[in-house]
């Protein structure tokens, strides 16, 4: 039996939280086999070779065979090694974003809040903050208003009030519970494009009644994708099924409405004015009562119109609101004559006899609004889209149908972003004159720009803006062939946003600082983050400043974007915070370098997995196509890293060797900037480059001769053969200096005799 149990226990997993589960199972095994006194021996005998070697490394300089090294100390050491370090501000952000989910009970909501609060280190403020977030995150607006109206309130009292309200709602509205309303009220309006606008009912603020014919439907509603009960459309396994009746994707033939949809005749929309008695058509009304309607999921809300109350059918497919003539007459409101025809999905027509201009309609116990209401004969009272948004009865969501080409498109939303950034405006700046028109595009690029705009709009990365104060033209950047998205849209923020904001004083790490974090590395890994800026949401005020102008209109970004002067530093600060306590790891923007000094690929990959887990917890996605994992040599920021040192990139060296002589001062400045970036490989750089810098002095005319050519060629040849050793804090450091009438040079080295040069520098 013991052998069987040991076999099932298996080797120790070297990742979290699997290792925590392993120890729990091991403790049960020790108790079942009565081997608690031999716990250390059983652990080390069954954990596997990799785990055994790791334990030996972690407990050094202690000897693993000594009695002082106990089972408990090994367990604590391993768990501390693998357990990710808590990100305090991230956990607090999650806590303050916690709200009650649809159909979630008060008890479960409170449990989630308390569980998340335990990770936030709030101390004595814990109860008060849980109470505040409990009130803020409640799904019921009425309950929230009731709790806010109380002067003093304790957490337990608020929870009891919520439980009591929940129990009353369950007892009084059992056939039509709030969850049932939300489930049954979800549907999608057919559209010709791939994106659909889905609508789901909010918890009603008035008296909501089910006016379905026949028996009550109980607690479940039929799915509008397959027609079966017990689940919603969003959870249906036939969402990508193709209808055999109409050929469209998204539903089965049993629920297809193609016959009704084919009968629609779309008329031009128009809005009447007082006194207009001409006869014309509205666009259409989708839910005028028909003799044989197949819909039984009709939901009504109780409203007050003038002196009377009426149950009105909430219909998001109707562009207008209609009441029967009996209700209109009893309301006491003034009727104006008008002659119009309303057409439904099936082609059924209803004649409108009059209209009430600016009629005030109030939901019982809820909001009120004033719009035109049409009066028809023998028709259902329909609450249309001219009233619904103002009365706050429904919630509008974007349901996106993803094609096969974009199945890997990440769905990113503000509430799921782990980081939020905001821009700080300069004092005294004016936004006047910063709304620029869209630039003309080549015809060959226009369709690609339109496709990318639709993709960004459907994924929630951008949203449409009307009459913005600030708008920048776009700069389309064509990507290499073979990529799924061949174009990137960047705003030319040099004309707008970059003139308005202050750039943080945070700085990028220097190459020597990055090398100091990975000294004497034997194995390297470079991870490239994919669409990393999309994990940094912008505050609403900052979103308005990112507006772009296109031939399709104005759009603003919800997330950090390329081209914004403050964006790189904001993202660098975030990455430094995320990887602050991870050893042998550094980052430069979205490129992460990992270098371990041990000559062990297994130990290197353990650290790589730890970094990947940290990035995944923060919402980042790794671009495997651009990443380099567990290699002896990698390319990083234009250099080659191997054997703990930094070398010039041979691919770039070939380009530098073919670099032509500059023909003016601008070309010379560009070339010197390139040389300066790699100047760490060049001894006496300033002295060699002195003839070149002489040409850049003010008042000196351009004159290129043999002296300049010799200096230019010498810089190219020296940089191509240079090697820089990574700085190691455990080794002694030597400073060698020299000076002349032309400049000052210095060398930092660990061992000058063996040419272990750490840095070269010079000043002219």
XYZ file of C-alpha atoms in Angstrom:
764
model
C 0.000 0.000 0.000
C 2.828 2.368 0.886
C 4.526 1.785 -2.443
C 1.295 2.478 -4.258
C 0.776 5.719 -2.355
C 4.370 6.830 -2.989
C 3.910 6.173 -6.695
C 0.771 8.260 -6.828
C 2.444 11.073 -4.896
C 5.000 11.515 -7.679
C 7.935 13.903 -7.861
C 7.709 17.334 -6.322
C 6.486 19.989 -8.811
C 8.784 22.994 -8.977
C 6.122 25.654 -9.396
C 3.489 27.463 -7.339
C 0.719 26.682 -6.302
C 1.351 23.036 -7.316
C 4.119 22.681 -4.726
C 1.778 23.858 -1.961
C -0.746 21.163 -2.934
C 2.097 18.626 -3.000
C 2.983 19.339 0.643
C -0.664 19.037 1.696
C -0.912 15.608 0.061
C 2.435 14.603 1.568
C 1.270 15.468 5.091
C -1.832 13.311 4.629
C 0.386 10.498 3.340
C 2.697 10.749 6.371
C -0.278 10.649 8.711
C -1.855 7.680 6.914
C 1.381 5.643 6.961
C 2.389 6.811 10.470
C 5.724 8.131 9.210
C 5.614 11.617 10.750
C 8.914 11.058 12.525
C 10.574 10.187 9.207
C 8.975 13.124 7.339
C 12.306 14.638 6.243
C 13.629 11.299 4.956
C 10.414 10.512 3.068
C 10.390 13.985 1.495
C 14.000 13.859 0.281
C 13.700 10.254 -0.900
C 10.587 10.795 -3.023
C 10.863 14.432 -4.200
C 12.991 13.683 -7.272
C 16.513 14.637 -8.348
C 15.739 18.198 -9.442
C 13.929 19.063 -6.223
C 16.661 17.416 -4.109
C 19.380 19.494 -5.789
C 17.302 22.641 -5.354
C 16.844 21.964 -1.616
C 20.604 21.544 -1.215
C 21.225 24.883 -2.944
C 18.589 26.770 -0.964
C 19.684 25.665 2.520
C 23.418 26.254 1.981
C 25.685 26.639 3.918
C 23.717 24.237 6.118
C 24.274 20.507 5.556
C 21.123 18.709 4.469
C 22.064 15.635 6.504
C 22.300 17.519 9.804
C 19.516 17.271 12.381
C 19.131 21.040 12.418
C 17.622 20.913 8.929
C 14.063 19.743 9.630
C 11.102 18.870 7.454
C 9.399 22.114 8.507
C 12.420 24.255 7.612
C 12.687 22.613 4.169
C 8.952 23.118 3.582
C 9.088 26.791 4.599
C 12.178 27.420 2.453
C 10.643 25.883 -0.667
C 7.293 27.641 -0.275
C 9.015 30.976 0.284
C 11.155 30.356 -2.806
C 8.279 29.559 -5.162
C 5.425 31.631 -3.768
C 5.074 34.855 -5.793
C 5.661 38.061 -3.907
C 2.427 39.942 -3.284
C 1.933 43.193 -5.216
C 0.271 45.330 -2.565
C -1.020 48.114 -4.802
C -2.286 45.614 -7.356
C -4.222 43.693 -4.677
C -5.735 46.952 -3.421
C -6.708 47.868 -6.977
C -8.476 44.509 -7.311
C -10.255 45.109 -3.988
C -11.550 48.525 -5.031
C -12.723 47.037 -8.360
C -14.738 44.256 -6.716
C -18.491 44.558 -7.363
C -21.414 42.191 -6.951
C -21.808 39.913 -9.959
C -25.072 39.154 -11.708
C -27.112 36.628 -9.675
C -24.428 36.620 -6.927
C -25.824 36.444 -3.396
C -24.971 38.947 -0.673
C -23.204 36.198 1.305
C -20.888 35.258 -1.560
C -20.198 38.911 -2.376
C -19.151 39.646 1.222
C -16.968 36.523 1.280
C -15.125 37.672 -1.866
C -14.610 41.131 -0.400
C -13.185 39.789 2.866
C -10.940 37.322 1.066
C -9.488 40.069 -1.128
C -9.142 42.481 1.825
C -6.913 39.932 3.583
C -4.314 40.503 0.839
C -4.306 44.309 1.185
C -2.761 44.896 4.655
C -5.361 47.467 5.646
C -4.917 46.901 9.387
C -7.438 48.762 11.538
C -9.139 50.249 8.460
C -10.096 46.805 7.138
C -13.717 46.770 8.392
C -14.430 50.352 7.279
C -13.014 49.781 3.795
C -14.940 46.535 3.375
C -18.118 48.399 4.349
C -17.425 51.180 1.823
C -16.679 48.738 -0.998
C -19.712 46.620 -0.048
C -22.016 49.630 -0.466
C -20.275 50.806 -3.647
C -20.305 47.380 -5.283
C -23.937 46.447 -4.598
C -25.946 45.499 -7.652
C -29.145 46.979 -6.217
C -29.270 50.754 -6.482
C -32.231 50.941 -4.090
C -30.331 49.044 -1.388
C -27.297 51.263 -1.904
C -29.379 54.425 -1.480
C -30.984 52.961 1.636
C -27.599 52.234 3.244
C -26.149 55.624 2.277
C -29.076 57.414 3.901
C -28.132 56.044 7.329
C -25.959 58.249 9.507
C -23.883 55.610 11.287
C -23.515 52.107 9.949
C -21.517 49.029 10.890
C -20.467 46.306 8.481
C -22.584 43.606 10.132
C -25.650 45.876 10.107
C -25.169 46.580 6.396
C -24.815 42.863 5.639
C -27.964 42.039 7.625
C -29.866 44.772 5.780
C -28.701 43.328 2.475
C -29.652 39.768 3.452
C -33.096 40.923 4.577
C -33.703 42.818 1.317
C -32.504 39.816 -0.664
C -34.821 37.459 1.243
C -37.837 39.735 0.719
C -37.119 39.993 -3.019
C -36.820 36.219 -3.286
C -40.041 35.601 -1.354
C -42.213 38.173 -3.142
C -40.924 37.777 -6.708
C -40.194 34.065 -6.833
C -41.696 33.390 -10.286
C -39.873 36.387 -11.735
C -36.728 36.915 -9.664
C -34.241 39.610 -10.482
C -31.804 37.016 -11.810
C -34.598 35.602 -13.939
C -35.263 39.031 -15.411
C -31.625 39.419 -16.348
C -31.390 35.946 -17.830
C -34.572 36.158 -19.842
C -33.943 39.713 -20.960
C -30.730 39.026 -22.851
C -31.012 38.955 -26.611
C -29.189 40.145 -29.707
C -30.543 42.327 -32.445
C -29.730 41.023 -35.944
C -27.233 43.137 -37.860
C -25.456 42.811 -41.135
C -21.963 43.409 -39.793
C -19.900 41.057 -37.648
C -20.282 43.125 -34.474
C -23.616 42.883 -32.714
C -25.085 45.128 -30.063
C -26.440 42.997 -27.240
C -28.826 44.295 -24.623
C -29.519 42.968 -21.149
C -32.064 44.287 -18.695
C -30.903 45.929 -15.522
C -32.632 45.405 -12.224
C -35.811 47.467 -12.702
C -36.455 50.417 -10.473
C -40.222 50.208 -10.835
C -42.750 47.382 -10.752
C -41.728 44.819 -13.330
C -44.260 42.206 -14.388
C -44.182 39.229 -16.687
C -47.078 39.596 -19.102
C -46.376 36.383 -21.038
C -49.334 34.433 -22.196
C -49.756 31.002 -20.689
C -48.065 29.631 -17.599
C -45.104 31.237 -15.888
C -41.785 29.995 -17.221
C -40.127 29.482 -13.864
C -36.497 30.270 -13.137
C -34.973 29.592 -16.560
C -35.396 31.156 -19.976
C -34.840 29.786 -23.441
C -31.512 30.345 -25.144
C -31.876 32.464 -28.284
C -29.068 30.519 -29.998
C -30.343 26.928 -29.739
C -33.866 27.351 -28.286
C -33.230 25.147 -25.238
C -33.688 26.118 -21.586
C -31.214 26.063 -18.725
C -28.503 28.383 -20.019
C -27.926 31.799 -21.580
C -26.828 32.658 -25.080
C -23.363 33.636 -23.821
C -22.819 30.088 -22.474
C -24.314 28.196 -25.429
C -22.043 25.754 -27.251
C -23.719 26.596 -30.579
C -22.505 30.240 -30.666
C -20.292 29.507 -33.686
C -22.795 27.145 -35.367
C -23.987 27.935 -38.895
C -27.724 28.123 -39.542
C -28.900 25.781 -42.331
C -31.835 28.098 -43.055
C -30.242 31.499 -43.546
C -26.550 30.539 -43.728
C -25.504 32.922 -40.939
C -23.323 32.016 -37.958
C -24.623 32.361 -34.396
C -27.836 30.317 -34.148
C -29.561 27.096 -35.199
C -32.305 26.722 -37.792
C -34.873 25.915 -35.065
C -34.732 29.506 -33.795
C -33.996 31.213 -37.112
C -36.034 34.371 -37.760
C -34.965 34.804 -41.373
C -38.568 34.729 -42.647
C -39.544 37.625 -40.423
C -36.353 39.529 -41.151
C -36.715 39.142 -44.906
C -40.095 40.871 -44.677
C -38.610 44.075 -43.243
C -38.814 47.138 -45.445
C -36.554 49.840 -44.030
C -37.990 53.324 -44.500
C -36.167 56.638 -44.118
C -36.243 57.935 -40.558
C -37.764 61.326 -39.818
C -38.851 63.290 -36.762
C -42.135 65.196 -36.890
C -42.540 68.719 -35.644
C -45.666 70.198 -34.067
C -48.318 70.932 -36.628
C -46.968 68.526 -39.226
C -49.922 66.436 -40.405
C -48.417 64.949 -43.552
C -48.455 61.190 -43.992
C -45.057 59.436 -43.874
C -43.386 56.300 -42.515
C -41.141 55.875 -39.516
C -38.033 53.678 -39.896
C -39.759 50.645 -38.315
C -41.107 49.303 -35.053
C -39.973 45.787 -34.215
C -42.576 44.791 -31.630
C -46.022 46.034 -32.655
C -48.441 43.327 -31.553
C -49.215 40.777 -34.264
C -51.970 38.134 -34.470
C -49.576 35.165 -34.106
C -46.418 36.289 -32.374
C -44.042 33.525 -31.422
C -42.433 35.516 -28.624
C -43.498 34.796 -25.065
C -40.536 36.489 -23.345
C -42.119 39.949 -23.151
C -41.184 42.141 -20.188
C -43.222 45.079 -18.991
C -42.493 48.014 -16.713
C -45.083 50.062 -14.816
C -45.044 53.754 -15.817
C -47.024 56.915 -15.088
C -48.238 58.989 -18.043
C -50.083 62.139 -16.998
C -52.993 61.091 -14.749
C -52.852 57.372 -15.489
C -50.566 54.377 -15.016
C -49.782 51.862 -17.748
C -47.802 48.627 -18.183
C -45.412 49.205 -21.089
C -43.498 46.611 -23.099
C -39.757 47.365 -23.016
C -38.665 47.003 -26.664
C -35.111 48.010 -27.600
C -35.905 47.236 -31.234
C -38.449 50.049 -31.450
C -37.244 53.530 -32.302
C -40.418 55.201 -30.935
C -42.810 54.888 -27.980
C -46.477 54.043 -28.598
C -49.548 53.896 -26.318
C -53.150 52.879 -27.160
C -55.701 55.659 -27.639
C -57.637 54.702 -24.446
C -54.520 55.322 -22.294
C -53.714 58.558 -24.122
C -57.209 59.963 -23.558
C -57.245 59.065 -19.847
C -53.821 60.667 -19.319
C -55.281 64.163 -19.716
C -52.416 65.245 -22.001
C -52.948 67.227 -25.208
C -53.085 65.146 -28.400
C -51.949 66.499 -31.771
C -53.203 64.955 -35.041
C -50.680 63.051 -37.144
C -50.949 60.296 -39.732
C -48.201 57.678 -39.784
C -47.803 53.954 -40.325
C -45.666 51.676 -38.188
C -44.301 48.460 -39.625
C -43.163 45.382 -37.655
C -40.801 42.509 -38.491
C -43.577 40.471 -40.079
C -44.882 43.397 -42.121
C -47.908 43.999 -39.869
C -48.906 47.668 -39.985
C -50.446 49.818 -37.271
C -51.818 53.295 -37.934
C -50.843 56.158 -35.630
C -53.673 58.652 -35.181
C -52.079 61.297 -32.949
C -48.948 62.246 -31.019
C -48.190 63.755 -27.576
C -45.264 66.136 -27.999
C -42.792 66.289 -25.082
C -44.811 63.864 -22.941
C -43.380 63.223 -19.471
C -43.138 59.501 -18.681
C -42.020 58.253 -15.264
C -41.135 54.720 -14.192
C -42.922 53.967 -10.919
C -40.196 54.287 -8.292
C -37.618 55.265 -10.904
C -36.510 57.978 -13.300
C -38.555 60.180 -15.627
C -37.977 61.626 -19.103
C -39.793 63.710 -21.712
C -40.056 62.651 -25.370
C -42.685 62.301 -28.095
C -45.244 59.501 -27.602
C -47.358 58.224 -30.509
C -50.963 57.098 -30.095
C -52.278 54.096 -32.001
C -55.500 52.135 -32.145
C -55.652 48.663 -30.572
C -51.902 48.357 -29.968
C -49.679 47.341 -27.071
C -48.083 50.137 -25.044
C -44.470 50.032 -26.269
C -41.565 51.732 -24.498
C -39.032 52.427 -27.275
C -35.444 53.575 -27.579
C -36.328 57.281 -27.478
C -37.110 56.768 -23.734
C -35.123 53.679 -22.656
C -31.610 55.236 -22.303
C -32.940 58.218 -20.313
C -34.895 55.933 -17.963
C -31.797 53.742 -17.403
C -33.701 50.495 -17.919
C -31.150 48.511 -19.942
C -27.406 48.098 -20.080
C -25.729 48.221 -23.502
C -22.833 45.794 -24.103
C -20.708 45.033 -27.144
C -20.823 41.372 -28.196
C -18.061 40.741 -30.721
C -18.049 37.812 -33.129
C -14.386 36.969 -33.686
C -13.428 35.576 -37.073
C -10.935 32.742 -37.496
C -8.287 35.261 -38.509
C -8.440 37.020 -35.142
C -9.222 34.218 -32.697
C -6.152 35.152 -30.649
C -7.268 38.767 -30.249
C -6.966 39.562 -26.529
C -10.141 40.905 -24.945
C -9.062 43.827 -22.801
C -11.368 45.968 -20.706
C -10.794 48.842 -18.287
C -12.067 46.962 -15.252
C -9.664 44.086 -15.963
C -6.555 46.232 -16.422
C -4.009 45.846 -13.644
C -2.505 49.324 -14.129
C -4.094 52.738 -14.632
C -2.136 55.755 -15.887
C -3.021 59.423 -16.151
C -1.295 62.375 -17.793
C -0.335 65.548 -15.969
C -1.017 68.722 -17.966
C 1.522 71.506 -18.020
C 0.507 74.633 -16.193
C -0.899 77.391 -18.372
C -1.265 75.330 -21.550
C -4.192 75.959 -23.888
C -6.004 73.330 -25.965
C -7.279 75.811 -28.524
C -6.378 75.003 -32.113
C -5.363 71.395 -31.362
C -8.164 69.670 -33.259
C -6.606 68.702 -36.584
C -8.456 67.207 -39.570
C -7.743 63.735 -40.922
C -4.897 63.405 -43.401
C -5.422 61.999 -46.873
C -4.456 58.348 -47.238
C -3.182 56.435 -50.282
C -5.982 54.407 -51.839
C -3.992 51.189 -51.341
C -3.816 51.842 -47.579
C -7.353 53.102 -46.987
C -8.998 49.678 -46.703
C -6.309 48.454 -44.260
C -6.858 51.500 -42.041
C -10.622 50.947 -42.043
C -10.190 47.262 -41.137
C -7.843 48.116 -38.263
C -10.188 50.825 -36.949
C -13.094 48.371 -36.931
C -10.950 45.810 -35.097
C -9.880 48.321 -32.448
C -13.469 49.501 -32.051
C -14.860 45.964 -31.721
C -12.221 44.936 -29.167
C -12.915 47.976 -26.970
C -9.482 49.546 -27.423
C -10.965 52.709 -28.957
C -14.379 54.358 -28.863
C -16.091 56.977 -30.995
C -15.974 60.626 -29.871
C -18.186 63.523 -30.947
C -16.766 67.067 -31.189
C -13.457 66.526 -29.340
C -11.374 69.470 -28.155
C -8.088 67.761 -29.034
C -7.589 65.483 -32.063
C -4.364 64.322 -33.721
C -4.056 62.957 -37.274
C -2.974 59.329 -37.628
C 0.292 57.895 -38.921
C -0.267 54.378 -40.375
C 2.793 52.139 -39.920
C 2.938 49.160 -42.291
C 4.258 45.991 -40.604
C 6.368 43.238 -42.244
C 4.548 40.720 -44.411
C 3.142 37.571 -42.837
C 1.639 39.178 -39.734
C -2.061 38.848 -38.892
C -2.467 42.620 -38.594
C -0.400 44.245 -41.380
C -0.756 47.825 -40.113
C -0.462 49.778 -36.871
C -2.267 53.077 -36.326
C -0.364 55.689 -34.328
C -1.498 59.186 -33.501
C 0.778 62.082 -34.445
C 0.739 63.332 -30.868
C 3.643 65.702 -31.500
C 0.949 68.125 -32.696
C -1.410 67.713 -29.708
C -0.919 65.588 -26.597
C 2.879 65.826 -26.340
C 2.607 69.633 -26.231
C 0.173 69.496 -23.328
C 1.595 66.984 -20.851
C 4.559 66.884 -18.505
C 6.911 63.931 -18.940
C 7.832 62.131 -15.707
C 11.384 62.437 -14.422
C 11.706 58.654 -14.324
C 14.572 57.393 -16.511
C 15.454 54.316 -18.519
C 18.108 51.933 -17.157
C 21.555 52.208 -18.702
C 23.153 49.191 -20.336
C 25.767 48.941 -17.582
C 22.971 48.852 -14.976
C 21.260 46.017 -16.837
C 24.519 44.050 -17.083
C 25.160 44.551 -13.367
C 21.939 42.667 -12.612
C 23.033 39.599 -14.618
C 26.786 39.236 -13.855
C 28.732 36.187 -15.068
C 25.643 34.820 -16.792
C 25.965 31.420 -18.456
C 22.397 31.102 -19.771
C 20.242 33.919 -21.125
C 16.550 34.367 -21.901
C 14.974 37.387 -23.598
C 11.182 37.702 -23.317
C 9.252 40.053 -25.588
C 5.847 41.255 -24.375
C 3.006 41.323 -26.892
C 0.751 44.406 -26.958
C 2.025 45.276 -23.501
C 0.668 48.842 -23.551
C -2.879 47.396 -23.647
C -2.472 46.334 -20.002
C -2.151 49.988 -18.933
C -5.564 51.633 -18.889
C -5.910 55.406 -19.052
C -8.032 57.488 -16.721
C -11.182 58.986 -18.341
C -9.612 62.464 -18.367
C -6.486 61.163 -20.102
C -8.480 59.154 -22.657
C -9.992 62.361 -24.045
C -6.495 63.682 -24.829
C -5.603 60.645 -26.996
C -8.283 61.393 -29.609
C -7.312 60.747 -33.241
C -8.959 62.095 -36.400
C -9.582 59.687 -39.277
C -11.689 59.636 -42.429
C -14.149 57.490 -40.410
C -14.495 60.053 -37.597
C -12.895 60.793 -34.233
C -11.786 58.031 -31.846
C -10.154 58.001 -28.403
C -7.992 55.265 -26.849
C -8.770 53.548 -23.557
C -5.195 52.335 -23.164
C -1.635 53.616 -23.345
C -0.464 54.113 -26.930
C 2.748 54.436 -28.947
C 3.669 57.974 -29.925
C 2.827 59.510 -26.538
C 5.990 61.081 -25.104
C 5.208 60.002 -21.531
C 4.199 56.422 -22.439
C 7.660 54.754 -22.496
C 8.638 56.104 -19.082
C 5.245 55.207 -17.590
C 5.599 51.654 -18.861
C 9.248 51.389 -17.743
C 8.258 52.383 -14.204
C 5.536 49.711 -14.202
C 7.929 46.995 -15.401
C 10.533 47.962 -12.795
C 7.888 47.622 -10.088
C 6.648 44.258 -11.394
C 10.155 42.714 -11.545
C 11.728 44.583 -8.623
C 12.347 41.563 -6.351
C 13.118 38.968 -9.062
C 16.863 38.096 -9.127
C 19.033 38.078 -12.262
C 16.303 39.875 -14.204
C 16.109 43.305 -15.834
C 13.806 45.014 -18.295
C 13.993 47.708 -20.925
C 10.473 48.635 -22.027
C 8.770 45.436 -23.183
C 12.050 43.471 -23.484
C 13.000 41.405 -20.417
C 16.466 39.866 -19.989
C 17.133 36.948 -17.612
C 20.715 35.756 -17.021
C 21.684 33.132 -14.431
C 25.309 32.535 -13.296
C 24.818 28.789 -12.706
C 25.824 26.527 -15.576
C 22.480 24.707 -15.313
C 19.733 25.007 -17.884
C 17.214 23.525 -15.445
C 17.831 26.181 -12.796
C 17.701 28.850 -15.462
C 14.304 27.645 -16.677
C 13.015 27.610 -13.084
C 13.690 31.346 -12.912
C 12.185 31.847 -16.380
C 8.979 30.109 -15.275
C 8.891 32.283 -12.157
C 9.152 35.425 -14.291
C 6.492 34.146 -16.687
C 4.127 33.446 -13.783
C 4.700 36.960 -12.448
C 3.973 38.475 -15.862
C 0.871 36.313 -16.352
C -0.505 37.380 -12.965
C -0.145 40.994 -14.093
C -1.972 40.291 -17.369
C 1.001 40.407 -19.746
C 1.247 38.076 -22.742
C 4.591 36.859 -24.120
C 5.337 36.984 -27.838
C 6.990 33.587 -28.352
C 7.945 34.432 -31.934
C 10.304 37.194 -30.796
C 11.485 35.624 -27.530
C 14.820 33.798 -27.016
C 14.785 31.173 -24.258
C 17.642 29.381 -22.458
C 20.481 30.268 -24.821
C 24.205 30.719 -24.408
C 24.060 33.807 -26.628
C 21.259 36.316 -27.205
C 20.694 39.621 -28.962
C 19.533 42.403 -26.641
C 19.219 46.133 -27.412
C 21.577 45.928 -30.379
C 24.297 43.969 -28.567
C 25.326 40.316 -28.276
C 25.398 38.937 -24.719
C 27.404 35.766 -24.016
C 29.723 34.417 -21.301
C 28.800 37.276 -18.981
C 30.029 39.890 -21.446
C 28.696 42.326 -24.038
C 29.819 42.258 -27.686
C 28.898 44.288 -30.754
C 26.271 42.713 -32.975
C 28.048 41.327 -36.092
C 24.958 42.005 -38.201
C 25.155 45.674 -37.287
C 28.927 45.718 -37.619
C 28.624 44.798 -41.280
C 26.250 47.704 -41.790
C 28.619 50.074 -39.957
C 31.584 48.928 -42.032
C 29.640 49.916 -45.161
C 28.561 53.222 -43.613
C 29.488 55.983 -46.112
C 31.223 59.198 -45.160
C 28.771 61.906 -44.082
C 28.122 64.720 -46.536
C 26.913 67.405 -44.106
C 26.689 68.176 -40.406
C 23.317 66.482 -39.940
C 24.620 63.174 -41.304
C 27.744 63.504 -39.136
C 25.665 64.055 -35.993
C 23.636 60.931 -36.799
C 26.796 58.849 -37.335
C 28.423 60.094 -34.125
C 25.252 59.258 -32.201
C 25.537 55.669 -33.466
C 29.222 55.511 -32.574
C 28.568 57.020 -29.162
C 25.984 54.322 -28.399
C 28.726 51.735 -28.960
C 31.535 53.925 -27.642
C 32.010 51.666 -24.616
C 33.943 49.338 -26.937
C 36.318 52.077 -28.067
C 39.338 53.149 -26.038
C 40.091 56.894 -26.287
C 36.831 57.500 -28.162
C 36.845 61.279 -27.655
C 40.436 61.672 -28.806
C 39.869 59.613 -31.953
C 36.622 61.432 -32.736
C 38.111 64.906 -32.076
C 38.501 65.824 -35.797
C 34.865 64.911 -36.351
C 33.588 66.994 -33.432
C 35.650 69.957 -34.703
C 33.399 70.106 -37.781
C 30.310 70.452 -35.589
C 31.526 73.569 -33.796
C 29.638 76.783 -34.378
C 31.114 78.906 -37.152
C 33.192 76.059 -38.646
C 32.437 75.458 -42.338
C 32.020 71.930 -43.633
C 35.331 70.622 -44.938
C 35.900 66.858 -45.088
C 39.536 65.802 -45.586
C 41.832 62.860 -44.942
C 42.027 63.532 -41.184
C 38.280 63.148 -40.812
C 38.193 60.053 -43.026
C 40.921 58.370 -40.958
C 39.092 59.077 -37.692
C 35.808 57.836 -39.144
C 37.373 54.570 -40.386
C 39.247 53.974 -37.121
C 36.063 54.305 -35.049
C 34.301 51.737 -37.239
C 37.122 49.195 -36.973
C 37.658 49.564 -33.205
C 33.987 49.296 -32.281
C 33.575 46.175 -34.429
C 36.120 44.238 -32.354
C 35.283 45.383 -28.832
C 34.248 43.261 -25.850
C 32.843 44.546 -22.554
C 32.654 42.399 -19.395
C 29.622 42.690 -17.132
C 30.287 44.404 -13.803
C 30.518 41.988 -10.862
C 30.102 43.470 -7.371
C 32.073 40.552 -5.855
C 35.290 41.367 -7.790
C 37.772 44.222 -7.237
C 37.536 47.191 -9.584
C 40.480 49.113 -11.075
C 40.356 52.636 -12.500
C 43.029 53.531 -15.075
C 43.157 57.153 -16.259
C 45.200 59.113 -18.791
C 45.106 62.702 -20.010
C 46.540 64.816 -22.802
C 46.005 68.236 -24.330
C 43.199 66.756 -26.462
C 41.149 64.917 -23.855
C 40.737 62.669 -20.825
C 40.351 58.873 -21.015
C 39.518 56.287 -18.378
C 39.050 52.531 -18.129
C 37.188 50.477 -15.516
C 38.393 46.873 -15.307
C 38.237 43.874 -13.000
C 41.625 42.596 -14.183
C 43.619 44.979 -16.401
C 46.200 42.292 -17.215
C 43.526 39.942 -18.624
C 41.677 42.833 -20.323
C 38.474 42.230 -18.322
C 37.244 45.720 -19.208
C 33.983 46.826 -17.611
C 33.707 50.289 -19.164
C 35.594 52.711 -21.385
C 35.065 56.445 -21.346
C 36.593 59.668 -22.588
C 35.973 63.405 -22.679
C 37.476 65.860 -25.162
